[in-house]
Coordinates of C-alpha atoms in Angstrom, one line a residue:
M79 CA 43.0 52.4 2.9
K80 CA 43.3 49.2 5.0
A81 CA 42.7 45.7 3.7
A82 CA 40.5 43.4 5.8
Q83 CA 41.8 40.3 7.3
R84 CA 41.4 37.8 4.5
Y85 CA 40.1 34.3 4.3
R86 CA 42.2 31.8 2.5
K87 CA 41.2 28.1 2.7
T88 CA 44.3 26.0 2.8
A89 CA 42.9 22.7 3.9
V90 CA 41.1 20.2 1.7
L91 CA 38.0 18.4 2.7
L92 CA 39.2 15.2 4.4
T93 CA 37.0 12.1 4.2
V94 CA 38.1 9.6 6.8
V95 CA 37.1 6.0 7.2
L96 CA 38.5 3.9 10.0
V97 CA 39.8 0.6 8.8
V98 CA 38.3 -2.3 10.8
S99 CA 39.8 -5.1 8.7
F100 CA 42.6 -5.7 6.3
A101 CA 40.1 -6.3 3.5
A102 CA 39.0 -2.7 3.7
T103 CA 42.4 -1.4 2.6
A104 CA 41.8 -2.6 -0.9
H105 CA 40.3 0.7 -1.8
A106 CA 43.5 2.6 -1.1
S107 CA 46.2 2.2 -3.8
T108 CA 48.9 4.2 -2.0
Q109 CA 50.2 3.7 1.6
L110 CA 51.7 6.3 3.8
V111 CA 53.5 5.2 7.0
L112 CA 54.4 7.8 9.6
T113 CA 57.2 6.9 12.0
R114 CA 58.7 9.4 14.5
G115 CA 62.2 10.5 13.4
E116 CA 61.8 9.2 9.8
Q117 CA 60.9 11.4 6.8
P118 CA 58.0 9.9 4.7
P119 CA 58.9 9.1 1.1
S120 CA 58.8 12.0 -1.4
T121 CA 55.9 10.4 -3.3
Q122 CA 53.0 12.7 -4.3
Y123 CA 50.1 11.8 -2.1
K124 CA 46.6 12.4 -3.5
G125 CA 43.3 10.6 -3.7
V126 CA 42.5 7.7 -1.2
I127 CA 45.5 6.9 0.9
E128 CA 46.0 4.3 3.6
L129 CA 47.6 6.2 6.5
T130 CA 49.4 4.1 9.2
V131 CA 51.2 5.5 12.3
D132 CA 54.0 3.7 14.1
P133 CA 54.1 5.3 17.5
G134 CA 57.2 3.4 18.7
F135 CA 55.5 1.7 21.7
D136 CA 52.6 -0.7 22.4
D137 CA 49.1 0.0 23.7
A138 CA 49.2 3.6 22.5
R139 CA 46.2 5.8 21.8
V140 CA 46.9 7.9 18.7
T141 CA 45.4 11.2 17.6
I142 CA 45.9 12.5 14.1
S143 CA 45.2 16.0 12.8
I144 CA 45.6 17.1 9.1
D145 CA 45.9 20.8 8.4
G146 CA 44.6 21.6 11.9
Q147 CA 41.6 19.3 11.5
K148 CA 41.4 16.3 13.8
V149 CA 40.6 13.2 11.8
A150 CA 41.2 10.5 14.4
E151 CA 41.2 10.4 18.2
S152 CA 42.3 7.6 20.5
L153 CA 43.0 5.3 17.6
Q154 CA 44.1 1.9 18.7
A155 CA 46.4 -0.7 17.0
P156 CA 47.0 -1.2 14.1
Y157 CA 46.8 2.7 14.1
R158 CA 45.5 2.7 10.5
L159 CA 42.8 4.8 8.7
V160 CA 41.9 5.7 5.1
V161 CA 42.0 9.4 4.1
D162 CA 40.9 11.0 0.9
F163 CA 43.3 13.8 0.2
G164 CA 41.4 15.0 -2.9
P165 CA 42.1 14.7 -6.6
T166 CA 45.3 16.8 -6.7
A167 CA 48.6 16.7 -4.7
V168 CA 48.8 19.7 -2.4
E169 CA 50.9 20.4 0.7
H170 CA 49.4 19.0 4.0
K171 CA 50.7 19.2 7.5
I172 CA 50.1 16.1 9.6
A173 CA 50.3 16.1 13.4
V174 CA 50.5 12.9 15.5
V175 CA 50.1 12.6 19.2
A176 CA 50.6 9.1 20.8
T177 CA 49.7 8.5 24.5
G178 CA 50.7 5.4 26.4
P179 CA 48.6 3.5 29.0
K180 CA 47.4 5.6 31.9
R181 CA 49.0 8.6 30.1
Q182 CA 52.5 7.6 31.5
Q183 CA 54.1 8.2 28.1
R184 CA 53.3 10.8 25.5
I185 CA 55.1 11.7 22.2
Q186 CA 54.1 14.0 19.4
W187 CA 55.6 15.0 16.0
H188 CA 54.7 16.7 12.7
E189 CA 55.2 15.7 9.1
T190 CA 54.7 17.6 5.8
I191 CA 53.7 15.8 2.6
N192 CA 53.7 17.1 -0.9
H193 CA 56.0 19.9 0.2
G194 CA 55.9 22.9 -2.0
H195 CA 52.7 21.9 -3.8
L196 CA 50.6 24.9 -2.8
P197 CA 46.8 24.6 -2.4
L198 CA 44.3 26.9 -4.1
T199 CA 44.2 30.3 -2.5
V200 CA 43.3 33.8 -3.7
R201 CA 44.1 37.2 -2.2
I202 CA 42.7 40.5 -3.5
Q203 CA 44.4 43.9 -2.9
P204 CA 44.6 47.3 -4.5
V205 CA 47.7 47.9 -6.7
D206 CA 46.6 51.4 -8.0
Y207 CA 43.8 52.6 -5.7
A208 CA 43.6 56.0 -7.3
N209 CA 42.6 54.4 -10.6
H210 CA 40.4 51.7 -9.0
V211 CA 42.8 48.9 -10.0
F212 CA 42.9 45.7 -7.9
E213 CA 44.8 42.5 -8.4
A214 CA 44.0 39.0 -7.3
F215 CA 47.1 37.0 -6.3
T216 CA 46.6 33.2 -6.5
T217 CA 48.3 29.9 -5.8
A218 CA 47.2 26.5 -7.1
P219 CA 48.3 22.9 -7.5
I220 CA 50.7 22.5 -10.5
E221 CA 48.3 20.1 -12.2
D222 CA 45.2 22.1 -11.5
P223 CA 46.0 25.8 -12.4
V224 CA 43.6 28.7 -11.9
T225 CA 41.7 29.3 -15.1
V226 CA 39.5 32.3 -14.2
V227 CA 39.2 34.9 -11.4
E228 CA 35.8 36.7 -11.2
L229 CA 34.8 39.9 -9.6
W230 CA 31.4 39.8 -7.8
D231 CA 28.9 42.5 -6.7
S232 CA 25.6 41.6 -5.0
G233 CA 25.7 38.0 -6.2
K234 CA 26.5 39.0 -9.8
I235 CA 29.7 38.7 -11.8
V236 CA 30.8 42.2 -12.9
G237 CA 34.3 41.3 -14.2
S238 CA 36.6 38.4 -15.0
A239 CA 40.2 37.7 -15.9
T240 CA 41.5 34.4 -17.4
E241 CA 45.3 35.1 -17.3
A242 CA 47.7 36.3 -14.7
P243 CA 48.1 39.0 -13.6
F244 CA 44.5 38.8 -12.6
R245 CA 43.7 42.6 -12.6
F246 CA 40.4 44.4 -12.5
A247 CA 39.4 48.0 -13.0
V248 CA 36.7 48.0 -10.3
P249 CA 33.6 49.9 -11.2
A250 CA 33.1 53.1 -9.2
E251 CA 29.8 52.0 -7.7
V252 CA 31.4 48.8 -6.4
L253 CA 34.3 50.6 -4.9
A254 CA 32.0 53.1 -3.3
S255 CA 30.4 50.3 -1.3
G256 CA 33.7 49.7 0.4
F257 CA 33.6 46.0 -0.3
I258 CA 35.1 43.9 -3.1
Q259 CA 34.8 40.1 -3.5
V260 CA 36.6 37.8 -5.9
T261 CA 36.6 34.0 -6.6
A262 CA 39.2 31.9 -8.2
R263 CA 38.4 28.7 -10.1
T264 CA 40.8 26.0 -11.3
K265 CA 40.6 23.8 -14.3
S266 CA 39.0 21.0 -12.2
G267 CA 36.3 23.4 -10.9
E268 CA 37.6 23.9 -7.4
E269 CA 36.9 27.4 -6.1
A270 CA 38.3 29.8 -3.4
A271 CA 37.1 33.2 -2.4
D272 CA 38.5 36.4 -0.8
F273 CA 37.3 39.9 0.0
W274 CA 38.7 43.4 0.6
S275 CA 37.1 45.9 2.8
A276 CA 37.9 49.6 3.1
N277 CA 37.2 49.5 6.8
G278 CA 39.4 46.6 7.5
E279 CA 41.1 48.0 10.6
V280 CA 39.7 50.3 13.3
H281 CA 41.9 52.4 15.6
A282 CA 40.3 54.2 18.5
E283 CA 41.3 55.5 21.9
S284 CA 37.9 54.6 23.4
I285 CA 36.6 51.2 22.4
E286 CA 33.8 48.9 23.4
V287 CA 33.5 45.2 23.0
R288 CA 30.0 43.8 22.4
T289 CA 28.4 40.7 21.0
V290 CA 25.7 40.6 18.4
P291 CA 23.3 37.7 17.7
I292 CA 22.0 37.2 14.2
F293 CA 20.1 34.5 12.3
V294 CA 21.3 33.6 8.8
S295 CA 19.7 31.7 5.9
V296 CA 21.9 30.3 3.0
V297 CA 20.5 29.5 -0.4
D298 CA 22.3 28.0 -3.4
N299 CA 22.1 29.1 -7.1
N300 CA 19.0 27.1 -7.6
G301 CA 17.2 28.9 -4.8
N302 CA 17.3 25.9 -2.4
T303 CA 17.8 26.6 1.3
R304 CA 20.9 24.9 2.6
N305 CA 21.5 23.7 6.2
D306 CA 24.7 21.8 5.6
V307 CA 27.2 24.7 5.3
D308 CA 30.3 24.5 7.4
R309 CA 31.1 27.2 10.0
S310 CA 34.5 27.8 8.4
L311 CA 32.9 29.2 5.3
F312 CA 31.1 32.0 7.1
R313 CA 32.4 35.6 7.5
V314 CA 30.6 38.5 9.1
L315 CA 31.2 42.1 8.2
D316 CA 29.8 44.5 10.8
N317 CA 30.0 48.2 9.8
G318 CA 32.6 47.2 7.2
S319 CA 34.9 45.4 9.6
E320 CA 35.3 41.7 10.0
A321 CA 33.8 40.4 13.2
K322 CA 34.9 37.4 15.3
I323 CA 32.4 34.6 15.3
L324 CA 32.0 33.3 18.9
E325 CA 29.0 30.9 18.6
F326 CA 27.6 29.0 15.6
G327 CA 24.8 26.5 15.4
K328 CA 21.5 25.4 14.0
A329 CA 18.8 27.9 14.8
F330 CA 16.1 25.3 14.7
D331 CA 17.3 24.1 18.1
Q332 CA 16.2 27.5 19.5
P333 CA 12.5 28.4 20.2
I334 CA 10.8 30.8 17.9
S335 CA 8.0 33.4 18.2
I336 CA 6.0 33.9 15.0
A337 CA 3.5 36.6 14.2
L338 CA 1.1 35.3 11.5
L339 CA -0.6 38.0 9.5
L340 CA -3.5 37.1 7.2
D341 CA -5.0 39.5 4.7
A342 CA -8.7 39.6 5.7
S343 CA -9.8 42.5 3.5
A344 CA -12.9 42.2 1.3
S345 CA -10.8 41.2 -1.7
M346 CA -10.1 37.9 0.1
T347 CA -13.7 36.9 0.5
Y348 CA -13.6 34.0 -2.0
S349 CA -10.1 32.9 -1.0
I350 CA -10.1 33.1 2.8
E351 CA -11.0 29.5 3.4
R352 CA -8.1 28.2 1.3
A353 CA -5.8 30.8 2.9
T354 CA -6.6 30.0 6.5
K355 CA -6.3 26.3 5.7
A356 CA -2.8 26.8 4.3
A357 CA -1.8 29.1 7.2
L358 CA -3.0 26.4 9.7
G359 CA -0.9 23.8 8.0
F360 CA 2.1 26.1 8.3
V361 CA 1.6 26.5 12.0
Q362 CA 1.1 22.7 12.6
N363 CA 4.2 21.9 10.6
T364 CA 6.4 24.7 12.1
M365 CA 5.6 25.0 15.8
K366 CA 7.3 22.7 18.2
R367 CA 7.6 22.6 22.0
G368 CA 8.6 26.1 23.3
D369 CA 7.5 28.0 20.2
H370 CA 4.9 30.8 20.3
C371 CA 2.5 32.2 17.7
S372 CA 0.2 35.2 17.4
V373 CA -2.5 35.8 14.8
Y374 CA -3.5 39.1 13.1
A375 CA -6.3 39.8 10.7
V376 CA -5.2 42.5 8.3
Q377 CA -8.2 44.8 7.7
E378 CA -8.9 48.5 7.9
V379 CA -7.7 48.4 11.5
P380 CA -5.3 45.6 12.5
R381 CA -7.0 43.1 14.7
R382 CA -4.9 40.7 16.8
R383 CA -7.1 37.6 17.0
Q384 CA -4.7 35.8 19.2
A385 CA -1.8 37.0 21.4
L386 CA 1.4 35.0 21.5
T387 CA 0.7 31.5 22.7
D388 CA 2.2 28.1 22.7
D389 CA -1.3 26.5 22.3
S390 CA -1.7 25.5 18.7
A391 CA -5.4 24.9 19.3
L392 CA -5.9 28.6 20.2
V393 CA -4.0 29.6 17.0
A394 CA -6.2 27.3 14.9
K395 CA -9.4 28.8 16.5
A396 CA -8.2 32.3 15.7
L397 CA -7.4 31.5 12.1
L398 CA -10.6 29.7 11.4
G399 CA -12.6 32.6 12.9
I400 CA -11.3 35.3 10.5
R401 CA -14.0 36.8 8.3
P402 CA -13.0 39.2 5.4
S403 CA -14.2 42.8 5.2
G404 CA -13.1 46.3 4.4
Q405 CA -9.7 47.5 3.2
T406 CA -6.1 46.5 3.9
A407 CA -4.0 48.3 6.6
L408 CA -1.0 46.2 5.9
Y409 CA 1.7 48.5 7.2
D410 CA -0.2 49.2 10.5
A411 CA -0.5 45.4 11.0
I412 CA 3.2 44.9 10.5
D413 CA 3.9 47.7 12.9
S414 CA 1.7 46.0 15.5
A415 CA 3.4 42.7 15.0
V416 CA 6.9 44.2 15.3
R417 CA 5.9 45.9 18.6
E418 CA 4.6 42.6 20.0
L419 CA 7.7 40.7 19.1
R420 CA 10.3 43.3 19.8
S421 CA 10.8 42.3 23.4
E422 CA 10.7 38.6 22.8
K423 CA 14.0 36.8 23.6
N424 CA 13.2 33.9 21.3
R425 CA 14.1 33.7 17.6
R426 CA 11.4 35.8 15.8
A427 CA 9.7 36.0 12.5
I428 CA 6.7 37.7 10.9
V429 CA 4.8 35.8 8.1
V430 CA 2.4 37.8 6.0
L431 CA -0.1 36.6 3.4
T432 CA -1.6 39.4 1.3
D433 CA -3.2 39.7 -2.1
G434 CA -2.3 43.4 -2.8
G435 CA -0.7 46.6 -1.5
D436 CA -1.7 48.7 1.5
T437 CA -4.9 50.7 1.2
A438 CA -5.7 52.0 4.6
S439 CA -2.7 52.3 7.0
I440 CA -1.8 55.3 9.1
D441 CA 1.8 54.3 9.0
S442 CA 3.6 55.0 5.7
Y443 CA 5.9 52.5 3.9
D444 CA 8.9 54.5 5.1
D445 CA 7.6 54.3 8.7
V446 CA 7.2 50.6 8.7
K447 CA 10.5 50.1 6.9
K448 CA 12.4 52.0 9.6
I449 CA 10.6 50.2 12.4
A450 CA 11.1 46.7 10.9
G451 CA 14.7 47.3 10.1
A452 CA 15.5 48.5 13.6
A453 CA 13.8 45.6 15.2
G454 CA 15.8 43.0 13.3
I455 CA 12.9 40.7 12.7
P456 CA 12.8 38.8 9.4
I457 CA 9.5 39.4 7.5
Y458 CA 8.3 36.8 5.0
F459 CA 5.6 37.7 2.5
I460 CA 3.4 35.5 0.4
A461 CA 2.0 37.6 -2.4
Y462 CA -1.2 35.7 -3.1
D463 CA -2.8 36.1 -6.6
T464 CA -6.5 36.2 -6.1
G465 CA -7.2 38.3 -9.1
A466 CA -7.2 41.5 -7.1
A467 CA -5.7 44.6 -8.7
S468 CA -2.3 44.4 -7.1
S469 CA 0.6 46.0 -9.0
A470 CA 4.2 45.1 -9.7
R471 CA 5.1 48.1 -7.6
D472 CA 3.3 46.6 -4.6
V473 CA 5.3 43.4 -4.9
D474 CA 8.6 45.4 -5.3
L475 CA 7.9 47.3 -2.1
L476 CA 7.3 44.0 -0.3
K477 CA 10.6 42.5 -1.7
N478 CA 12.5 45.5 -0.5
L479 CA 11.1 45.3 3.0
A480 CA 11.7 41.6 3.1
A481 CA 15.3 42.0 2.0
D482 CA 16.0 44.6 4.6
T483 CA 15.0 42.2 7.4
G484 CA 16.4 38.9 6.1
G485 CA 13.2 37.4 4.7
F486 CA 11.8 37.0 1.2
V487 CA 8.7 37.2 -1.0
A488 CA 7.1 34.1 -2.4
T489 CA 4.5 34.6 -5.2
A490 CA 1.6 32.2 -4.8
T491 CA -1.6 31.0 -6.6
E492 CA -4.4 28.9 -5.1
Q493 CA -2.7 25.8 -6.6
N494 CA 0.7 26.3 -4.8
L495 CA -0.2 28.3 -1.7
Q496 CA 0.6 25.5 0.7
A497 CA 3.9 24.9 -1.1
K498 CA 4.9 28.6 -0.6
Y499 CA 4.2 28.3 3.1
H500 CA 6.4 25.2 3.1
E501 CA 9.3 27.3 1.6
I502 CA 9.1 29.7 4.5
E503 CA 8.9 26.7 7.0
R504 CA 12.0 25.2 5.3
D505 CA 13.9 28.5 5.5
L506 CA 13.1 28.9 9.2
R507 CA 14.2 25.3 9.9
A508 CA 17.5 25.8 8.1
Q509 CA 18.6 29.1 9.6
F510 CA 22.0 29.3 11.3
A511 CA 22.4 31.1 14.7
I512 CA 25.6 33.2 14.9
R513 CA 26.8 35.3 17.7
Y514 CA 29.8 37.5 16.9
Q515 CA 32.1 39.9 18.7
I516 CA 33.0 43.4 17.5
T517 CA 35.5 46.0 19.0
D518 CA 34.5 49.4 17.7
Y519 CA 33.7 52.9 18.6
A520 CA 31.4 53.2 21.5
K521 CA 28.6 55.2 19.8
P522 CA 25.1 54.7 21.0
N523 CA 22.1 54.6 18.6
Q524 CA 24.5 54.1 15.6
W525 CA 23.2 52.3 12.5
R526 CA 25.6 49.5 11.6
P527 CA 25.2 47.6 8.4
I528 CA 25.7 43.8 8.4
R529 CA 27.0 41.6 5.6
V530 CA 27.4 37.9 5.9
L531 CA 29.6 36.1 3.4
V532 CA 29.9 32.5 2.5
A533 CA 33.1 31.5 0.8
S534 CA 31.5 30.1 -2.3
P535 CA 30.0 31.8 -5.3
K536 CA 27.4 29.1 -5.4
L537 CA 25.9 30.1 -2.0
T538 CA 24.3 33.4 -0.8
A539 CA 23.7 34.3 2.8
R540 CA 20.6 36.2 3.8
T541 CA 20.2 38.1 7.1
I542 CA 19.2 41.5 8.5
R543 CA 20.8 44.5 6.7
G544 CA 21.9 46.1 10.0
Y545 CA 20.9 47.3 13.5
F546 CA 21.1 50.2 15.8
T547 CA 23.5 50.1 18.7
P548 CA 22.1 50.3 22.3

């Protein structure tokens, strides 16, 4: 079995403040002067440090990088800045490039501080694969040792070890998934993560390189959507192998096409006014220039009240014109929306409000699950409690369908319906757009599962569960 390329975070988060006056240096209790050809003192550098560079000539422009992260560019005399190296002393590599006027002179050098003080890292690998035994190998600052290593499965802790060697007898069902994730936590609470994949390396005589675009939502342990997660924390597993992320950005910058489905069966008779008002508020708050929206009334036969349009007035007219009657062909309506959005080049989403399960569709649940999963369009459900006889099983089916596509289910009452639409709006605004590259077997129409990881146990990524190759 081959181990996947692992993620080990070796750099601390560096907070940099350019010093514009000598008074500003009062916050830094320690100074570090870097001069080419001279070793810096062997002091342990941690916390807020005043960093000064002596380039050796006048009128220089200085660029400084720490652990590969550029923290200052074209810095002018007195070549000084304040850096927060974090609460513990760990090894850092500092690179300095000094360029003279008109680029006639250029020098560069590297320095290492806190040499030998290793940062927090964790690496998981099998030590007795036949008996499902894995070990996590860690490093950590001397004054901030690792206190616990935890084994995770589907966002839940399934094992922990508090003393080295950090070994785990991995449950058979976790091992069968071909994916194992651990986190290491130090005394101060700092955390690092690593994973192992059974399909870490692929060897083939015939290969094909392709790129895959996905949209990813990230939520924290409190269920809050986050849009402030750094690119370096993301890892994508495609068919069990780690993919190379080529592009990363905020998805909100891209236009979106939304199919808005509203339950208009007879059971919604006394709730339709409130429901359409909430849906209209969602459209008005979500749509921006370049976005499109269509409207479906979910009844015995799915009725598209408005085809995709960028005219919010037409969307409002379609919503306000819905009149409840008959039964609920929910799966047929989702099928129709998927077919409408399938050829759209924009970012896409289906938003459904329903007060119960399906009662009239020709399509089965398995049919729509397959269609929706293959299309890669996130489906968001609002399970609206109107007092109708919906069952827990109905909600579970919706949750499963939403999870397959990267959406979620929000349970609403008439008091918080607008707020639930706002949760979906916030999720769509906070999505990340990722395009990644894979090199793999050239097999057409192959189902490839996707898993997006965020290197923090406090954050969970949500996206489509997979796709079929062209």
